[in-house]
């Protein structure tokens, strides 16, 4: 039995400037299937554009995030016509399984983390056993939706095999960090915070499941010596949730003298409370941290169920700068009762904060989030591909879609076209002896990124 796993194309502005990432979730599923002696392949439509002969496969598994869902359905339609059994997983399918199954293009939905659920489903199909025995799937039977009991997510996750990266065309991904080739890793799953706009805690559970420092650094070592990567993007929702574990990972990386640069997501309050952790991270090669700040306005942060604030954000940036770690902060605009004046303050705060990069997104109610249920009656866009953080898709109290388009453009323009920001990057390049690389890459990348954001912001004729 041959199995194909497909990642739909993602229209992400960052991929246009060399920030493309391999589908790590599919590589994990493939690794589990390989351990069970199944014949499995992966196709990432972001880097492989040729036609696929679906008739060569018995089962086609398709990943789906909300903005990639329309493209995922096109893949499913082709696979279905070829006679393959179609399976869809990922966030969108997990939370809107009925909508997915009602298309008639998908035979089974895998809900939540899919490694063992998908494997068990494949086993039952191969052995012609009743699929109702498989936990964590949804399917249609006799005209109704059947949902089997939820499957427990993998725990401990140290038991999972490393992702089957050998099945990916790694030479087609060109992401770099500090001029060094970078790829992705996951060291923990689940999230206890349950932010209003995020579905991670519902998808992977409120229990935080973390890999041991030894397991994490074993994979970093494999990435460096077997695959040639000198930089790593830790994609955990919160890499630093346990400061003790973070320090343990750093100490193990230092002990093995891996000398890799890395990037991770963290929270400002964790940074502020753990200077010893920050110091150790810097010693272990931490190049940049991504911190979700969203807004300096306390009423907006309360709406998002975030416990941090403007003072904590400022302290976190200062502490990271003290140890030479760069900061990429994310901000959101378009909360239900947010005003233009409040967003202008967010833009001013981002400019004043002395961070190295900023991401400005339009608040998007993804299925599975508390926000989605809160604004469901306000949503006026039916095209799921526009649920990408760059389009306004629900009505707010004070801002029109046109206002949010303008404010997004304004935010990126005022932040990245500051002479002080570009001058700082030039001096950093001179200090690190990489001026030529900076001058060769930054201007055209910035132009491409700006063009992509503008085309995304202004493209939809459904947004007025």
mmCIF file of N, CA and C in Angstrom, residues 150-261:
data_model
loop_
_atom_site.group_PDB
_atom_site.id
_atom_site.type_symbol
_atom_site.label_atom_id
_atom_site.label_comp_id
_atom_site.label_asym_id
_atom_site.label_seq_id
_atom_site.Cartn_x
_atom_site.Cartn_y
_atom_site.Cartn_z
ATOM 1 N N UNK A 150 -12.146 11.160 20.977
ATOM 2 C CA UNK A 150 -10.850 11.820 20.771
ATOM 3 C C UNK A 150 -9.710 10.891 21.155
ATOM 4 N N UNK A 151 -8.644 10.965 20.383
ATOM 5 C CA UNK A 151 -7.428 10.218 20.703
ATOM 6 C C UNK A 151 -6.548 11.062 21.617
ATOM 7 N N UNK A 152 -5.868 10.425 22.533
ATOM 8 C CA UNK A 152 -4.904 11.143 23.361
ATOM 9 C C UNK A 152 -3.717 11.551 22.501
ATOM 10 N N UNK A 153 -3.216 12.779 22.652
ATOM 11 C CA UNK A 153 -2.043 13.186 21.870
ATOM 12 C C UNK A 153 -0.806 12.416 22.309
ATOM 13 N N UNK A 154 0.212 12.323 21.460
ATOM 14 C CA UNK A 154 1.434 11.594 21.811
ATOM 15 C C UNK A 154 2.053 12.102 23.108
ATOM 16 N N UNK A 155 2.345 11.181 24.015
ATOM 17 C CA UNK A 155 2.914 11.542 25.303
ATOM 18 C C UNK A 155 3.504 10.281 25.949
ATOM 19 N N UNK A 156 4.824 10.256 26.220
ATOM 20 C CA UNK A 156 5.796 11.343 26.063
ATOM 21 C C UNK A 156 6.228 11.496 24.601
ATOM 22 N N UNK A 157 6.498 12.727 24.199
ATOM 23 C CA UNK A 157 6.842 12.938 22.795
ATOM 24 C C UNK A 157 8.299 12.610 22.484
ATOM 25 N N UNK A 158 9.071 12.290 23.502
ATOM 26 C CA UNK A 158 10.411 11.746 23.234
ATOM 27 C C UNK A 158 10.313 10.432 22.464
ATOM 28 N N UNK A 159 9.170 9.750 22.592
ATOM 29 C CA UNK A 159 9.008 8.457 21.926
ATOM 30 C C UNK A 159 8.748 8.589 20.426
ATOM 31 N N UNK A 160 8.376 9.784 19.979
ATOM 32 C CA UNK A 160 8.168 9.978 18.545
ATOM 33 C C UNK A 160 9.502 9.904 17.809
ATOM 34 N N UNK A 161 9.514 9.294 16.629
ATOM 35 C CA UNK A 161 10.755 9.318 15.825
ATOM 36 C C UNK A 161 11.008 10.720 15.299
ATOM 37 N N UNK A 162 12.252 11.005 14.965
ATOM 38 C CA UNK A 162 12.555 12.283 14.331
ATOM 39 C C UNK A 162 11.812 12.364 12.996
ATOM 40 N N UNK A 163 11.448 13.566 12.564
ATOM 41 C CA UNK A 163 10.743 13.712 11.284
ATOM 42 C C UNK A 163 11.520 13.081 10.126
ATOM 43 N N UNK A 164 10.800 12.512 9.171
ATOM 44 C CA UNK A 164 11.427 11.858 8.016
ATOM 45 C C UNK A 164 11.836 12.916 6.991
ATOM 46 N N UNK A 165 12.843 13.688 7.343
ATOM 47 C CA UNK A 165 13.288 14.766 6.458
ATOM 48 C C UNK A 165 13.885 14.231 5.155
ATOM 49 N N UNK A 166 14.319 12.985 5.164
ATOM 50 C CA UNK A 166 14.879 12.408 3.947
ATOM 51 C C UNK A 166 13.847 12.293 2.830
ATOM 52 N N UNK A 167 12.567 12.403 3.163
ATOM 53 C CA UNK A 167 11.505 12.346 2.153
ATOM 54 C C UNK A 167 11.182 13.718 1.571
ATOM 55 N N UNK A 168 11.801 14.748 2.119
ATOM 56 C CA UNK A 168 11.565 16.114 1.644
ATOM 57 C C UNK A 168 12.684 16.555 0.707
ATOM 58 N N UNK A 169 12.344 17.426 -0.226
ATOM 59 C CA UNK A 169 13.347 17.989 -1.132
ATOM 60 C C UNK A 169 13.971 19.207 -0.438
ATOM 61 N N UNK A 170 14.868 18.939 0.491
ATOM 62 C CA UNK A 170 15.406 19.981 1.356
ATOM 63 C C UNK A 170 16.206 21.032 0.601
ATOM 64 N N UNK A 171 16.744 20.664 -0.556
ATOM 65 C CA UNK A 171 17.533 21.627 -1.319
ATOM 66 C C UNK A 171 16.676 22.740 -1.919
ATOM 67 N N UNK A 172 15.344 22.598 -1.839
ATOM 68 C CA UNK A 172 14.462 23.617 -2.412
ATOM 69 C C UNK A 172 13.977 24.643 -1.386
ATOM 70 N N UNK A 173 14.402 24.479 -0.135
ATOM 71 C CA UNK A 173 14.071 25.460 0.905
ATOM 72 C C UNK A 173 15.296 26.331 1.156
ATOM 73 N N UNK A 174 15.066 27.636 1.252
ATOM 74 C CA UNK A 174 16.209 28.552 1.261
ATOM 75 C C UNK A 174 16.173 29.536 2.436
ATOM 76 N N UNK A 175 15.658 29.099 3.560
ATOM 77 C CA UNK A 175 15.602 29.966 4.724
ATOM 78 C C UNK A 175 16.963 30.064 5.392
ATOM 79 N N UNK A 176 17.342 31.290 5.775
ATOM 80 C CA UNK A 176 18.622 31.515 6.448
ATOM 81 C C UNK A 176 18.401 32.309 7.737
ATOM 82 N N UNK A 177 19.285 32.111 8.680
ATOM 83 C CA UNK A 177 19.327 32.896 9.910
ATOM 84 C C UNK A 177 20.775 33.293 10.128
ATOM 85 N N UNK A 178 21.005 34.586 10.225
ATOM 86 C CA UNK A 178 22.373 35.080 10.407
ATOM 87 C C UNK A 178 23.294 34.533 9.310
ATOM 88 N N UNK A 179 22.754 34.516 8.078
ATOM 89 C CA UNK A 179 23.468 34.076 6.874
ATOM 90 C C UNK A 179 23.663 32.560 6.794
ATOM 91 N N UNK A 180 23.157 31.825 7.733
ATOM 92 C CA UNK A 180 23.384 30.372 7.752
ATOM 93 C C UNK A 180 22.086 29.627 7.418
ATOM 94 N N UNK A 181 22.185 28.518 6.669
ATOM 95 C CA UNK A 181 20.976 27.760 6.313
ATOM 96 C C UNK A 181 20.257 27.265 7.559
ATOM 97 N N UNK A 182 18.930 27.467 7.562
ATOM 98 C CA UNK A 182 18.147 27.142 8.748
ATOM 99 C C UNK A 182 16.982 26.227 8.384
ATOM 100 N N UNK A 183 16.641 25.333 9.298
ATOM 101 C CA UNK A 183 15.442 24.534 9.159
ATOM 102 C C UNK A 183 14.709 24.497 10.490
ATOM 103 N N UNK A 184 13.568 23.791 10.518
ATOM 104 C CA UNK A 184 12.666 23.861 11.661
ATOM 105 C C UNK A 184 12.751 22.633 12.557
ATOM 106 N N UNK A 185 12.353 22.829 13.818
ATOM 107 C CA UNK A 185 12.274 21.764 14.809
ATOM 108 C C UNK A 185 11.115 22.055 15.750
ATOM 109 N N UNK A 186 10.588 21.004 16.360
ATOM 110 C CA UNK A 186 9.578 21.151 17.406
ATOM 111 C C UNK A 186 10.071 20.415 18.645
ATOM 112 N N UNK A 187 10.089 21.101 19.775
ATOM 113 C CA UNK A 187 10.596 20.478 21.005
ATOM 114 C C UNK A 187 9.520 20.301 22.071
ATOM 115 N N UNK A 188 8.324 20.820 21.839
ATOM 116 C CA UNK A 188 7.247 20.654 22.810
ATOM 117 C C UNK A 188 5.905 20.833 22.111
ATOM 118 N N UNK A 189 4.856 20.351 22.734
ATOM 119 C CA UNK A 189 3.506 20.470 22.184
ATOM 120 C C UNK A 189 2.525 20.796 23.311
ATOM 121 N N UNK A 190 1.364 21.309 22.902
ATOM 122 C CA UNK A 190 0.368 21.706 23.884
ATOM 123 C C UNK A 190 0.674 23.085 24.434
ATOM 124 N N UNK A 191 -0.364 23.761 24.939
ATOM 125 C CA UNK A 191 -0.167 25.109 25.486
ATOM 126 C C UNK A 191 -1.182 25.356 26.598
ATOM 127 N N UNK A 192 -0.721 25.783 27.768
ATOM 128 C CA UNK A 192 -1.645 26.001 28.889
ATOM 129 C C UNK A 192 -2.322 27.362 28.903
ATOM 130 N N UNK A 193 -1.975 28.262 27.970
ATOM 131 C CA UNK A 193 -2.419 29.650 28.102
ATOM 132 C C UNK A 193 -3.786 29.942 27.475
ATOM 133 N N UNK A 194 -4.158 29.239 26.406
ATOM 134 C CA UNK A 194 -5.487 29.393 25.808
ATOM 135 C C UNK A 194 -5.807 30.837 25.433
ATOM 136 N N UNK A 195 -4.928 31.488 24.678
ATOM 137 C CA UNK A 195 -5.172 32.856 24.229
ATOM 138 C C UNK A 195 -6.437 32.924 23.377
ATOM 139 N N UNK A 196 -7.104 34.043 23.420
ATOM 140 C CA UNK A 196 -8.406 34.232 22.801
ATOM 141 C C UNK A 196 -8.385 33.983 21.300
ATOM 142 N N UNK A 197 -7.259 34.303 20.657
ATOM 143 C CA UNK A 197 -7.173 34.254 19.200
ATOM 144 C C UNK A 197 -6.404 33.038 18.686
ATOM 145 N N UNK A 198 -6.038 32.117 19.576
ATOM 146 C CA UNK A 198 -5.182 30.992 19.203
ATOM 147 C C UNK A 198 -5.874 29.668 19.495
ATOM 148 N N UNK A 199 -5.685 28.681 18.602
ATOM 149 C CA UNK A 199 -6.327 27.374 18.759
ATOM 150 C C UNK A 199 -5.366 26.284 19.215
ATOM 151 N N UNK A 200 -4.128 26.647 19.528
ATOM 152 C CA UNK A 200 -3.129 25.628 19.861
ATOM 153 C C UNK A 200 -3.525 24.787 21.060
ATOM 154 N N UNK A 201 -4.078 25.429 22.088
ATOM 155 C CA UNK A 201 -4.402 24.691 23.309
ATOM 156 C C UNK A 201 -5.544 23.708 23.084
ATOM 157 N N UNK A 202 -6.434 24.004 22.137
ATOM 158 C CA UNK A 202 -7.523 23.077 21.839
ATOM 159 C C UNK A 202 -7.061 21.977 20.893
ATOM 160 N N UNK A 203 -6.158 22.297 19.990
ATOM 161 C CA UNK A 203 -5.652 21.326 19.027
ATOM 162 C C UNK A 203 -4.733 20.304 19.700
ATOM 163 N N UNK A 204 -3.803 20.798 20.503
ATOM 164 C CA UNK A 204 -2.815 19.914 21.126
ATOM 165 C C UNK A 204 -3.021 19.695 22.609
ATOM 166 N N UNK A 205 -4.050 20.351 23.193
ATOM 167 C CA UNK A 205 -4.337 20.169 24.603
ATOM 168 C C UNK A 205 -3.700 21.229 25.482
ATOM 169 N N UNK A 206 -4.270 21.410 26.676
ATOM 170 C CA UNK A 206 -3.752 22.391 27.626
ATOM 171 C C UNK A 206 -2.519 21.874 28.360
ATOM 172 N N UNK A 207 -2.289 20.558 28.300
ATOM 173 C CA UNK A 207 -1.106 20.004 28.945
ATOM 174 C C UNK A 207 0.116 20.238 28.060
ATOM 175 N N UNK A 208 1.136 20.822 28.649
ATOM 176 C CA UNK A 208 2.386 21.059 27.918
ATOM 177 C C UNK A 208 3.236 19.799 27.973
ATOM 178 N N UNK A 209 3.552 19.261 26.800
ATOM 179 C CA UNK A 209 4.352 18.038 26.697
ATOM 180 C C UNK A 209 5.693 18.391 26.054
ATOM 181 N N UNK A 210 6.747 18.199 26.789
ATOM 182 C CA UNK A 210 8.061 18.663 26.327
ATOM 183 C C UNK A 210 9.035 17.514 26.142
ATOM 184 N N UNK A 211 9.885 17.647 25.146
ATOM 185 C CA UNK A 211 10.970 16.701 24.950
ATOM 186 C C UNK A 211 12.097 17.005 25.926
ATOM 187 N N UNK A 212 12.849 15.977 26.249
ATOM 188 C CA UNK A 212 13.990 16.150 27.149
ATOM 189 C C UNK A 212 15.094 16.926 26.433
ATOM 190 N N UNK A 213 15.939 17.643 27.198
ATOM 191 C CA UNK A 213 17.065 18.343 26.580
ATOM 192 C C UNK A 213 17.930 17.424 25.717
ATOM 193 N N UNK A 214 18.151 16.203 26.170
ATOM 194 C CA UNK A 214 18.986 15.285 25.395
ATOM 195 C C UNK A 214 18.361 14.976 24.043
ATOM 196 N N UNK A 215 17.045 14.703 24.017
ATOM 197 C CA UNK A 215 16.360 14.416 22.756
ATOM 198 C C UNK A 215 16.426 15.610 21.809
ATOM 199 N N UNK A 216 16.206 16.799 22.365
ATOM 200 C CA UNK A 216 16.230 18.018 21.546
ATOM 201 C C UNK A 216 17.605 18.203 20.904
ATOM 202 N N UNK A 217 18.648 18.107 21.705
ATOM 203 C CA UNK A 217 19.993 18.374 21.201
ATOM 204 C C UNK A 217 20.478 17.242 20.292
ATOM 205 N N UNK A 218 19.992 16.032 20.500
ATOM 206 C CA UNK A 218 20.288 14.943 19.563
ATOM 207 C C UNK A 218 19.805 15.308 18.155
ATOM 208 N N UNK A 219 18.615 15.900 18.078
ATOM 209 C CA UNK A 219 18.091 16.268 16.763
ATOM 210 C C UNK A 219 18.836 17.458 16.178
ATOM 211 N N UNK A 220 19.183 18.430 17.025
ATOM 212 C CA UNK A 220 19.998 19.551 16.542
ATOM 213 C C UNK A 220 21.308 19.037 15.969
ATOM 214 N N UNK A 221 21.911 18.099 16.669
ATOM 215 C CA UNK A 221 23.165 17.508 16.210
ATOM 216 C C UNK A 221 22.970 16.797 14.873
ATOM 217 N N UNK A 222 21.867 16.076 14.719
ATOM 218 C CA UNK A 222 21.580 15.415 13.449
ATOM 219 C C UNK A 222 21.423 16.440 12.323
ATOM 220 N N UNK A 223 20.711 17.524 12.610
ATOM 221 C CA UNK A 223 20.500 18.560 11.595
ATOM 222 C C UNK A 223 21.824 19.170 11.135
ATOM 223 N N UNK A 224 22.747 19.348 12.080
ATOM 224 C CA UNK A 224 24.025 19.963 11.713
ATOM 225 C C UNK A 224 24.915 18.997 10.941
ATOM 226 N N UNK A 225 25.091 17.798 11.456
ATOM 227 C CA UNK A 225 26.095 16.897 10.886
ATOM 228 C C UNK A 225 25.560 16.016 9.760
ATOM 229 N N UNK A 226 24.280 15.690 9.776
ATOM 230 C CA UNK A 226 23.725 14.849 8.708
ATOM 231 C C UNK A 226 23.128 15.660 7.566
ATOM 232 N N UNK A 227 22.600 16.854 7.903
ATOM 233 C CA UNK A 227 21.916 17.647 6.875
ATOM 234 C C UNK A 227 22.622 18.971 6.557
ATOM 235 N N UNK A 228 23.585 19.372 7.338
ATOM 236 C CA UNK A 228 24.363 20.571 7.028
ATOM 237 C C UNK A 228 23.755 21.881 7.488
ATOM 238 N N UNK A 229 22.762 21.841 8.380
ATOM 239 C CA UNK A 229 22.157 23.083 8.870
ATOM 240 C C UNK A 229 22.981 23.654 10.022
ATOM 241 N N UNK A 230 23.179 24.956 9.977
ATOM 242 C CA UNK A 230 23.923 25.637 11.030
ATOM 243 C C UNK A 230 23.045 26.589 11.830
ATOM 244 N N UNK A 231 21.729 26.539 11.537
ATOM 245 C CA UNK A 231 20.774 27.362 12.278
ATOM 246 C C UNK A 231 19.462 26.598 12.384
ATOM 247 N N UNK A 232 18.748 26.832 13.484
ATOM 248 C CA UNK A 232 17.519 26.094 13.768
ATOM 249 C C UNK A 232 16.419 27.058 14.195
ATOM 250 N N UNK A 233 15.220 26.810 13.677
ATOM 251 C CA UNK A 233 14.026 27.543 14.087
ATOM 252 C C UNK A 233 13.203 26.614 14.979
ATOM 253 N N UNK A 234 13.199 26.886 16.289
ATOM 254 C CA UNK A 234 12.373 26.115 17.208
ATOM 255 C C UNK A 234 10.946 26.654 17.125
ATOM 256 N N UNK A 235 10.045 25.834 16.598
ATOM 257 C CA UNK A 235 8.706 26.318 16.264
ATOM 258 C C UNK A 235 7.673 26.102 17.366
ATOM 259 N N UNK A 236 8.088 25.741 18.550
ATOM 260 C CA UNK A 236 7.160 25.568 19.667
ATOM 261 C C UNK A 236 6.348 26.848 19.882
ATOM 262 N N UNK A 237 5.113 26.680 20.355
ATOM 263 C CA UNK A 237 4.311 27.850 20.698
ATOM 264 C C UNK A 237 5.002 28.688 21.772
ATOM 265 N N UNK A 238 5.711 28.039 22.667
ATOM 266 C CA UNK A 238 6.463 28.756 23.704
ATOM 267 C C UNK A 238 7.663 27.909 24.109
ATOM 268 N N UNK A 239 8.790 28.167 23.480
ATOM 269 C CA UNK A 239 9.996 27.383 23.706
ATOM 270 C C UNK A 239 10.483 27.487 25.146
ATOM 271 N N UNK A 240 10.209 28.621 25.809
ATOM 272 C CA UNK A 240 10.773 28.891 27.134
ATOM 273 C C UNK A 240 9.767 28.677 28.256
ATOM 274 N N UNK A 241 8.724 27.890 28.031
ATOM 275 C CA UNK A 241 7.699 27.714 29.059
ATOM 276 C C UNK A 241 8.299 27.198 30.363
ATOM 277 N N UNK A 242 9.268 26.287 30.248
ATOM 278 C CA UNK A 242 10.011 25.826 31.423
ATOM 279 C C UNK A 242 11.424 26.391 31.346
ATOM 280 N N UNK A 243 11.733 27.425 32.107
ATOM 281 C CA UNK A 243 13.091 27.978 32.087
ATOM 282 C C UNK A 243 14.157 26.939 32.413
ATOM 283 N N UNK A 244 13.842 26.018 33.338
ATOM 284 C CA UNK A 244 14.812 24.982 33.705
ATOM 285 C C UNK A 244 15.140 24.095 32.502
ATOM 286 N N UNK A 245 14.117 23.708 31.755
ATOM 287 C CA UNK A 245 14.370 22.874 30.573
ATOM 288 C C UNK A 245 15.149 23.662 29.522
ATOM 289 N N UNK A 246 14.785 24.935 29.331
ATOM 290 C CA UNK A 246 15.493 25.771 28.356
ATOM 291 C C UNK A 246 16.973 25.859 28.708
ATOM 292 N N UNK A 247 17.268 26.074 29.981
ATOM 293 C CA UNK A 247 18.668 26.122 30.423
ATOM 294 C C UNK A 247 19.351 24.778 30.178
ATOM 295 N N UNK A 248 18.612 23.685 30.437
ATOM 296 C CA UNK A 248 19.168 22.357 30.198
ATOM 297 C C UNK A 248 19.518 22.124 28.737
ATOM 298 N N UNK A 249 18.636 22.581 27.843
ATOM 299 C CA UNK A 249 18.908 22.458 26.400
ATOM 300 C C UNK A 249 20.149 23.268 26.034
ATOM 301 N N UNK A 250 20.218 24.491 26.548
ATOM 302 C CA UNK A 250 21.354 25.360 26.238
ATOM 303 C C UNK A 250 22.660 24.762 26.746
ATOM 304 N N UNK A 251 22.645 24.256 27.966
ATOM 305 C CA UNK A 251 23.869 23.673 28.526
ATOM 306 C C UNK A 251 24.328 22.462 27.726
ATOM 307 N N UNK A 252 23.354 21.668 27.240
ATOM 308 C CA UNK A 252 23.717 20.495 26.440
ATOM 309 C C UNK A 252 24.283 20.911 25.080
ATOM 310 N N UNK A 253 23.734 21.975 24.491
ATOM 311 C CA UNK A 253 24.270 22.479 23.224
ATOM 312 C C UNK A 253 25.687 23.007 23.408
ATOM 313 N N UNK A 254 25.914 23.679 24.525
ATOM 314 C CA UNK A 254 27.256 24.201 24.812
ATOM 315 C C UNK A 254 28.230 23.056 25.066
ATOM 316 N N UNK A 255 27.768 22.064 25.824
ATOM 317 C CA UNK A 255 28.640 20.930 26.160
ATOM 318 C C UNK A 255 29.105 20.204 24.900
ATOM 319 N N UNK A 256 28.183 20.074 23.926
ATOM 320 C CA UNK A 256 28.530 19.365 22.688
ATOM 321 C C UNK A 256 29.230 20.268 21.671
ATOM 322 N N UNK A 257 29.367 21.555 22.005
ATOM 323 C CA UNK A 257 30.055 22.523 21.133
ATOM 324 C C UNK A 257 29.444 22.533 19.732
ATOM 325 N N UNK A 258 28.115 22.622 19.671
ATOM 326 C CA UNK A 258 27.435 22.573 18.373
ATOM 327 C C UNK A 258 27.585 23.869 17.579
ATOM 328 N N UNK A 259 27.662 24.998 18.286
ATOM 329 C CA UNK A 259 27.892 26.272 17.606
ATOM 330 C C UNK A 259 26.874 26.525 16.494
ATOM 331 N N UNK A 260 25.581 26.451 16.847
ATOM 332 C CA UNK A 260 24.524 26.768 15.894
ATOM 333 C C UNK A 260 23.787 28.012 16.374
ATOM 334 N N UNK A 261 23.268 28.788 15.425
ATOM 335 C CA UNK A 261 22.397 29.912 15.764
ATOM 336 C C UNK A 261 20.958 29.411 15.791
#
